[in-house]
Amino acid sequence: MIVAVGCDHAGFALKSAVREFFEGKAEVLDCGLTETPADYPDVAFAAAKAVSEGRAEIGVLMCGTGIGMSVAANKIKGIRAAACNDAESARLGKAHNNLNVICLGGRVVSPDQAKAILDVWLATSFEGGRHLARVNKIAAAESSTLSTGGEEGEEGRVVVFNHPLVQHKIGMIRDKNTSVKEFRELVQEIAGLMVYEITRNLSLSETSVETPVASTTAYTLAGKKLAVVPVLRAGLGMVDGILQIIPNAKVGHIGLYRNPETLDPVEYYCKLPQDIGERDVFVLDPMLATGGSAAAAISLVKERGGQKVSLVCLIAAPEGIKKVHAAHPEADIFIAALDSHLNDHGYIVPGLGDAGDRLFGTK
Ligand code: RB5
C-alpha cells in the first residue's frame, strides 16, 4: 500500500510520527512540506491528487487543526477527507464515510495520539450498505452536470442503482480473481436486475381477470415496443440477461472502432430493427468511460429514426456521463455503479478493467 503524506509548518511536528507509524505497513509518498511557513492548500492538492489518480491508496494530511487540509483536499475529485482528531471520529469516518484521506491537527493532537488515531482508521473497514448509497450520492454530486431526477421527456436522468443485490454483484465483477465464466454470468444477472428500473415508465392498460375467487382489475403492458442495442463487443454480455425479462424486445447491433489518428469512434457495423422509431431503445455498454462510443452509438440510433433512446451501463465515470449528456441531453442514463474518475489510460477507477476482455477471456 502507498500512503500520500503531507503537512504544512503547523503540522510538521506530527510528520515524523506519521512516517514512523507507517514503517513496515506502507510505502510513504512524501508530498512535502517542511517547517518553513507555507500554504496548506498546495500540499493538500498534491497529496489528494496522488490518491485521486491512483498513485497512492490513502492520504494523511497535517496542518494546525486538520481543517484547512480537509477543506482543500475535498476539492479534488474522488476525495473524502475529514479532520479526525480523536479515534472515534476516525473509526466512524472510515466505517460510514469511507474516508480515503485523514487530516490531523498538529496543534490539537500529540504524535502519540496521532498514531493511535491512524491505528483505528486503518483497522476499520467501510460498512457499505446504506452508507455506500450515501457515499454514492456524494460522488454523483461531484459532477455538476449530473442530474438525478427529472420527469420523462425532460432533461435526461442519471439513475444510479443502489440496490443491495446489484451492489453485491458489482463487487464480485470488480474482483480481478472472478473467473470468465462467473463474470459472464454476473453481467447477465446484473443486466437482468436493471430491467426492473429501466422499464419503470412503461405504460399499462387496464383489463379484468377472473381469479378463482373473484373478478378483479388487472394490468397489462400497453404494447410499447422495446429494442436493445448492444455496442460490440462488450454490450453483448448484457443482452441475454435483459431478454430473459423482456423476451419480445428486438435486438440491434452497433460496432464502432476508434480512428487511430483522430481517436473518434467510427461505425463499422449497424443493424437495427426496421421499426426502430416506434420502439423505446436501450443502448447497452457495460463501461461508460470517456463516453465517446456511447454518445456515437446513441447518435447512430437517432440518425436511423430512434426517438426515445436510453443508455444502460454497469459502471460509469462522471466524465462519460458528462460527454453523453452534452451530446444527448434528453437521454436517460442507467448505471449500476458510479465510479470516481478515469485514469490516464482512459480506464475507469476503480472500475473492473476491460469488460470485453473479461467477458470473452481474451486477455
Ligand atoms: C497555519 O497557521 C494554520 O492556519 C494551518 O496550519 C491550518 O490549521 C489551517 O487549517
CSV table of C-alpha atoms in Angstrom, one decimal, residues 63-344:
chain,number,residue,atom,x,y,z
A,63,CYS,CA,-1.9,21.2,9.4
A,64,GLY,CA,-2.6,23.2,12.6
A,65,THR,CA,-6.1,21.7,13.0
A,66,GLY,CA,-6.6,19.3,10.1
A,67,ILE,CA,-9.4,21.5,9.0
A,68,GLY,CA,-7.7,23.5,6.3
A,69,MET,CA,-6.2,20.4,4.8
A,70,SER,CA,-9.6,18.6,4.7
A,71,VAL,CA,-11.4,21.6,3.1
A,72,ALA,CA,-8.7,21.8,0.4
A,73,ALA,CA,-8.4,18.0,-0.2
A,74,ASN,CA,-12.1,17.7,-0.7
A,75,LYS,CA,-11.9,19.9,-3.8
A,76,ILE,CA,-10.2,17.1,-5.6
A,77,LYS,CA,-12.4,14.6,-7.3
A,78,GLY,CA,-13.0,11.3,-5.5
A,79,ILE,CA,-11.5,12.5,-2.2
A,80,ARG,CA,-13.4,12.0,1.0
A,81,ALA,CA,-11.3,13.8,3.6
A,82,ALA,CA,-12.0,14.9,7.2
A,83,ALA,CA,-10.2,16.3,10.2
A,84,CYS,CA,-10.2,13.5,12.8
A,85,ASN,CA,-8.5,14.5,16.0
A,86,ASP,CA,-9.9,11.6,18.0
A,87,ALA,CA,-10.1,7.9,17.5
A,88,GLU,CA,-13.9,7.7,17.4
A,89,SER,CA,-14.2,10.2,14.5
A,90,ALA,CA,-11.5,8.2,12.6
A,91,ARG,CA,-13.4,5.0,13.2
A,92,LEU,CA,-16.8,6.4,12.1
A,93,GLY,CA,-15.2,8.4,9.3
A,94,LYS,CA,-14.0,5.1,7.8
A,95,ALA,CA,-17.0,2.9,8.7
A,96,HIS,CA,-19.6,5.3,7.5
A,97,ASN,CA,-17.9,7.8,5.1
A,98,ASN,CA,-15.1,5.6,3.7
A,99,LEU,CA,-12.6,8.4,4.2
A,100,ASN,CA,-9.7,7.9,1.9
A,101,VAL,CA,-7.8,10.9,3.4
A,102,ILE,CA,-7.5,11.6,7.1
A,103,CYS,CA,-6.4,15.0,8.4
A,104,LEU,CA,-4.8,15.6,11.7
A,105,GLY,CA,-4.1,18.8,13.7
A,106,GLY,CA,-0.6,19.4,14.9
A,107,ARG,CA,-1.9,22.0,17.4
A,108,VAL,CA,-4.7,19.6,18.6
A,109,VAL,CA,-3.1,16.1,19.0
A,110,SER,CA,0.2,14.8,20.1
A,111,PRO,CA,2.4,12.5,18.0
A,112,ASP,CA,1.2,9.5,20.1
A,113,GLN,CA,-2.4,10.5,19.8
A,114,ALA,CA,-2.0,10.8,16.1
A,115,LYS,CA,-0.5,7.3,15.9
A,116,ALA,CA,-3.5,5.9,17.9
A,117,ILE,CA,-5.9,7.7,15.6
A,118,LEU,CA,-4.2,6.2,12.5
A,119,ASP,CA,-4.3,2.8,14.1
A,120,VAL,CA,-8.1,2.9,14.4
A,121,TRP,CA,-8.6,4.3,11.0
A,122,LEU,CA,-6.5,1.6,9.3
A,123,ALA,CA,-8.1,-1.2,11.3
A,124,THR,CA,-11.7,-0.1,10.5
A,125,SER,CA,-13.5,-1.2,7.3
A,126,PHE,CA,-16.1,0.7,5.4
A,127,GLU,CA,-19.5,-0.8,6.3
A,128,GLY,CA,-21.1,-0.3,2.8
A,129,GLY,CA,-24.9,-0.9,2.6
A,130,ARG,CA,-26.8,2.3,3.3
A,131,HIS,CA,-23.5,4.1,3.8
A,132,LEU,CA,-22.5,3.2,0.3
A,133,ALA,CA,-25.7,4.6,-1.1
A,134,ARG,CA,-24.9,7.9,0.7
A,135,VAL,CA,-21.3,8.0,-0.4
A,136,ASN,CA,-22.5,7.3,-4.0
A,137,LYS,CA,-24.7,10.4,-3.7
A,138,ILE,CA,-21.7,12.5,-2.9
A,139,ALA,CA,-19.8,11.1,-5.9
A,140,ALA,CA,-22.9,11.9,-8.1
A,141,ALA,CA,-22.9,15.5,-6.9
A,142,GLU,CA,-19.2,15.9,-7.8
A,143,SER,CA,-20.0,16.4,-11.4
A,144,SER,CA,-22.2,19.5,-11.7
A,145,THR,CA,-23.9,18.1,-14.8
A,146,LEU,CA,-25.2,15.0,-13.1
A,147,SER,CA,-28.9,15.2,-12.9
A,148,THR,CA,-30.6,12.7,-10.6
A,149,GLY,CA,-34.3,13.3,-11.1
A,150,GLY,CA,-36.4,14.8,-13.9
A,151,GLU,CA,-39.6,13.6,-15.4
A,152,GLU,CA,-39.7,11.6,-18.6
A,153,GLY,CA,-39.4,13.8,-21.7
A,154,GLU,CA,-37.5,16.5,-19.8
A,155,GLU,CA,-33.7,16.6,-19.2
A,156,GLY,CA,-32.2,13.1,-19.3
A,157,ARG,CA,-31.9,11.4,-15.9
A,158,VAL,CA,-28.9,9.7,-14.4
A,159,VAL,CA,-30.2,6.8,-12.4
A,160,VAL,CA,-27.6,5.0,-10.2
A,161,PHE,CA,-28.7,1.7,-8.8
A,162,ASN,CA,-28.2,1.4,-5.1
A,163,HIS,CA,-30.0,-1.9,-4.7
A,164,PRO,CA,-28.1,-4.3,-2.4
A,165,LEU,CA,-28.3,-7.2,-4.9
A,166,VAL,CA,-26.8,-5.1,-7.7
A,167,GLN,CA,-24.1,-3.7,-5.4
A,168,HIS,CA,-23.2,-7.2,-4.2
A,169,LYS,CA,-22.8,-8.5,-7.8
A,170,ILE,CA,-20.9,-5.4,-8.9
A,171,GLY,CA,-18.5,-6.1,-6.1
A,172,MET,CA,-18.0,-9.6,-7.5
A,173,ILE,CA,-17.3,-8.5,-11.1
A,174,ARG,CA,-14.9,-5.9,-9.9
A,175,ASP,CA,-12.8,-8.6,-8.3
A,176,LYS,CA,-9.9,-9.4,-10.6
A,177,ASN,CA,-10.0,-13.0,-9.4
A,178,THR,CA,-13.5,-13.6,-10.7
A,179,SER,CA,-13.4,-16.2,-13.5
A,180,VAL,CA,-14.5,-15.6,-17.0
A,181,LYS,CA,-17.5,-17.9,-16.5
A,182,GLU,CA,-18.6,-16.2,-13.3
A,183,PHE,CA,-18.0,-12.7,-14.8
A,184,ARG,CA,-20.2,-13.6,-17.8
A,185,GLU,CA,-23.0,-14.9,-15.6
A,186,LEU,CA,-22.8,-12.0,-13.2
A,187,VAL,CA,-23.0,-9.4,-16.0
A,188,GLN,CA,-26.2,-11.1,-17.3
A,189,GLU,CA,-27.7,-11.2,-13.8
A,190,ILE,CA,-27.0,-7.5,-13.2
A,191,ALA,CA,-28.3,-6.5,-16.6
A,192,GLY,CA,-31.5,-8.6,-15.8
A,193,LEU,CA,-31.9,-6.9,-12.4
A,194,MET,CA,-31.6,-3.5,-14.1
A,195,VAL,CA,-34.5,-4.2,-16.3
A,196,TYR,CA,-37.0,-3.5,-13.5
A,197,GLU,CA,-35.8,0.1,-13.2
A,198,ILE,CA,-35.2,0.9,-16.9
A,199,THR,CA,-38.7,-0.2,-17.8
A,200,ARG,CA,-40.4,1.6,-14.8
A,201,ASN,CA,-42.1,4.1,-17.1
A,202,LEU,CA,-43.7,1.6,-19.5
A,203,SER,CA,-47.4,2.3,-19.6
A,204,LEU,CA,-50.1,-0.2,-18.6
A,205,SER,CA,-53.6,-0.6,-19.8
A,206,GLU,CA,-56.4,-1.8,-17.6
A,207,THR,CA,-58.1,-5.1,-18.1
A,208,SER,CA,-60.0,-7.5,-16.0
A,209,VAL,CA,-59.4,-11.1,-14.9
A,210,GLU,CA,-61.3,-13.8,-13.1
A,211,THR,CA,-59.3,-15.2,-10.2
A,212,PRO,CA,-60.5,-18.5,-8.7
A,213,VAL,CA,-62.2,-16.3,-6.1
A,214,ALA,CA,-63.5,-13.1,-7.8
A,215,SER,CA,-63.1,-10.9,-10.8
A,216,THR,CA,-60.7,-8.1,-10.5
A,217,THR,CA,-58.9,-5.3,-12.4
A,218,ALA,CA,-55.6,-6.3,-13.8
A,219,TYR,CA,-52.9,-4.5,-15.8
A,220,THR,CA,-51.2,-5.4,-19.0
A,221,LEU,CA,-48.3,-3.8,-20.8
A,222,ALA,CA,-49.8,-1.2,-23.2
A,223,GLY,CA,-47.9,-2.7,-26.1
A,224,LYS,CA,-44.9,-0.4,-26.1
A,225,LYS,CA,-42.3,-2.0,-28.2
A,226,LEU,CA,-38.7,-2.2,-27.0
A,227,ALA,CA,-35.3,-2.7,-28.5
A,228,VAL,CA,-31.9,-3.3,-27.0
A,229,VAL,CA,-28.8,-2.3,-28.9
A,230,PRO,CA,-25.5,-3.7,-27.6
A,231,VAL,CA,-22.4,-1.9,-28.6
A,232,LEU,CA,-20.0,-4.5,-29.8
A,233,ARG,CA,-18.4,-6.3,-28.3
A,234,ALA,CA,-18.9,-5.9,-24.5
A,235,GLY,CA,-22.5,-4.9,-24.8
A,236,LEU,CA,-23.3,-8.4,-26.0
A,237,GLY,CA,-22.6,-9.6,-22.5
A,238,MET,CA,-25.8,-7.8,-21.2
A,239,VAL,CA,-28.3,-8.9,-23.9
A,240,ASP,CA,-29.4,-12.3,-22.6
A,241,GLY,CA,-29.9,-11.1,-19.1
A,242,ILE,CA,-32.3,-8.4,-20.4
A,243,LEU,CA,-34.1,-10.7,-22.8
A,244,GLN,CA,-34.9,-13.1,-20.0
A,245,ILE,CA,-37.1,-10.4,-18.5
A,246,ILE,CA,-38.4,-8.8,-21.8
A,247,PRO,CA,-38.1,-11.7,-24.3
A,248,ASN,CA,-40.1,-9.8,-27.0
A,249,ALA,CA,-37.6,-7.0,-27.3
A,250,LYS,CA,-35.8,-6.8,-30.7
A,251,VAL,CA,-32.1,-6.7,-30.8
A,252,GLY,CA,-29.9,-4.3,-32.9
A,253,HIS,CA,-26.1,-4.2,-33.0
A,254,ILE,CA,-23.7,-1.4,-33.3
A,255,GLY,CA,-19.9,-1.9,-34.0
A,256,LEU,CA,-17.6,1.1,-33.6
A,257,TYR,CA,-13.8,1.3,-33.9
A,258,ARG,CA,-11.5,4.2,-32.9
A,259,ASN,CA,-9.9,6.1,-35.7
A,260,PRO,CA,-6.2,5.8,-34.7
A,261,GLU,CA,-5.5,9.4,-35.8
A,262,THR,CA,-8.5,11.4,-34.6
A,263,LEU,CA,-9.4,8.8,-31.8
A,264,ASP,CA,-13.1,9.4,-32.9
A,265,PRO,CA,-15.4,6.4,-32.9
A,266,VAL,CA,-16.2,5.2,-36.5
A,267,GLU,CA,-19.1,2.9,-37.4
A,268,TYR,CA,-18.2,-0.4,-38.9
A,269,TYR,CA,-21.5,-2.2,-38.3
A,270,CYS,CA,-25.0,-1.0,-37.6
A,271,LYS,CA,-28.1,-3.2,-38.0
A,272,LEU,CA,-31.2,-2.0,-36.2
A,273,PRO,CA,-34.8,-3.2,-36.2
A,274,GLN,CA,-36.6,-1.6,-39.1
A,275,ASP,CA,-39.3,0.0,-36.9
A,276,ILE,CA,-36.7,1.5,-34.5
A,277,GLY,CA,-38.6,4.8,-34.5
A,278,GLU,CA,-41.6,3.1,-32.8
A,279,ARG,CA,-39.5,1.5,-30.1
A,280,ASP,CA,-38.0,2.5,-26.8
A,281,VAL,CA,-34.4,1.8,-27.4
A,282,PHE,CA,-31.8,0.8,-24.7
A,283,VAL,CA,-28.2,1.1,-25.9
A,284,LEU,CA,-26.1,-1.4,-23.9
A,285,ASP,CA,-22.4,-0.8,-23.0
A,286,PRO,CA,-21.1,-2.2,-19.7
A,287,MET,CA,-18.5,0.5,-19.2
A,288,LEU,CA,-19.2,4.3,-19.7
A,289,ALA,CA,-15.6,5.6,-19.6
A,290,THR,CA,-14.9,8.6,-21.9
A,291,GLY,CA,-18.4,8.4,-23.3
A,292,GLY,CA,-17.2,8.7,-26.9
A,293,SER,CA,-18.6,5.4,-28.2
A,294,ALA,CA,-21.8,5.6,-26.1
A,295,ALA,CA,-22.5,9.1,-27.5
A,296,ALA,CA,-21.7,7.9,-31.1
A,297,ALA,CA,-24.0,4.8,-30.6
A,298,ILE,CA,-26.9,6.9,-29.5
A,299,SER,CA,-26.3,9.2,-32.5
A,300,LEU,CA,-26.5,6.3,-34.8
A,301,VAL,CA,-29.8,5.1,-33.4
A,302,LYS,CA,-31.2,8.6,-33.6
A,303,GLU,CA,-30.0,9.1,-37.2
A,304,ARG,CA,-31.9,5.9,-38.1
A,305,GLY,CA,-35.1,7.2,-36.6
A,306,GLY,CA,-34.8,6.3,-32.9
A,307,GLN,CA,-37.0,8.7,-30.9
A,308,LYS,CA,-36.5,7.6,-27.3
A,309,VAL,CA,-33.0,6.3,-26.6
A,310,SER,CA,-31.6,5.5,-23.2
A,311,LEU,CA,-28.2,4.2,-22.2
A,312,VAL,CA,-27.7,1.2,-19.9
A,313,CYS,CA,-24.2,0.7,-18.3
A,314,LEU,CA,-22.8,-1.3,-15.4
A,315,ILE,CA,-20.1,1.1,-14.3
A,316,ALA,CA,-19.7,4.8,-15.3
A,317,ALA,CA,-17.2,7.5,-14.8
A,318,PRO,CA,-18.5,11.1,-14.3
A,319,GLU,CA,-16.5,12.1,-17.4
A,320,GLY,CA,-18.5,9.7,-19.6
A,321,ILE,CA,-21.9,10.8,-18.2
A,322,LYS,CA,-21.0,14.4,-18.9
A,323,LYS,CA,-20.0,13.6,-22.5
A,324,VAL,CA,-23.1,11.6,-23.3
A,325,HIS,CA,-25.4,14.3,-21.8
A,326,ALA,CA,-23.5,17.1,-23.6
A,327,ALA,CA,-24.4,15.3,-26.9
A,328,HIS,CA,-27.8,13.9,-25.9
A,329,PRO,CA,-29.2,15.9,-23.0
A,330,GLU,CA,-32.5,14.1,-23.3
A,331,ALA,CA,-31.1,10.6,-22.9
A,332,ASP,CA,-31.7,8.7,-19.6
A,333,ILE,CA,-28.5,7.0,-18.4
A,334,PHE,CA,-28.9,4.0,-16.2
A,335,ILE,CA,-25.9,2.8,-14.3
A,336,ALA,CA,-25.3,0.1,-11.7
A,337,ALA,CA,-22.4,1.9,-10.1
A,338,LEU,CA,-20.9,5.4,-10.4
A,339,ASP,CA,-17.1,5.4,-10.0
A,340,SER,CA,-14.7,8.1,-9.2
A,341,HIS,CA,-12.8,9.1,-12.4
A,342,LEU,CA,-10.8,7.9,-15.4
A,343,ASN,CA,-7.0,7.3,-15.2
A,344,ASP,CA,-4.5,8.5,-17.8
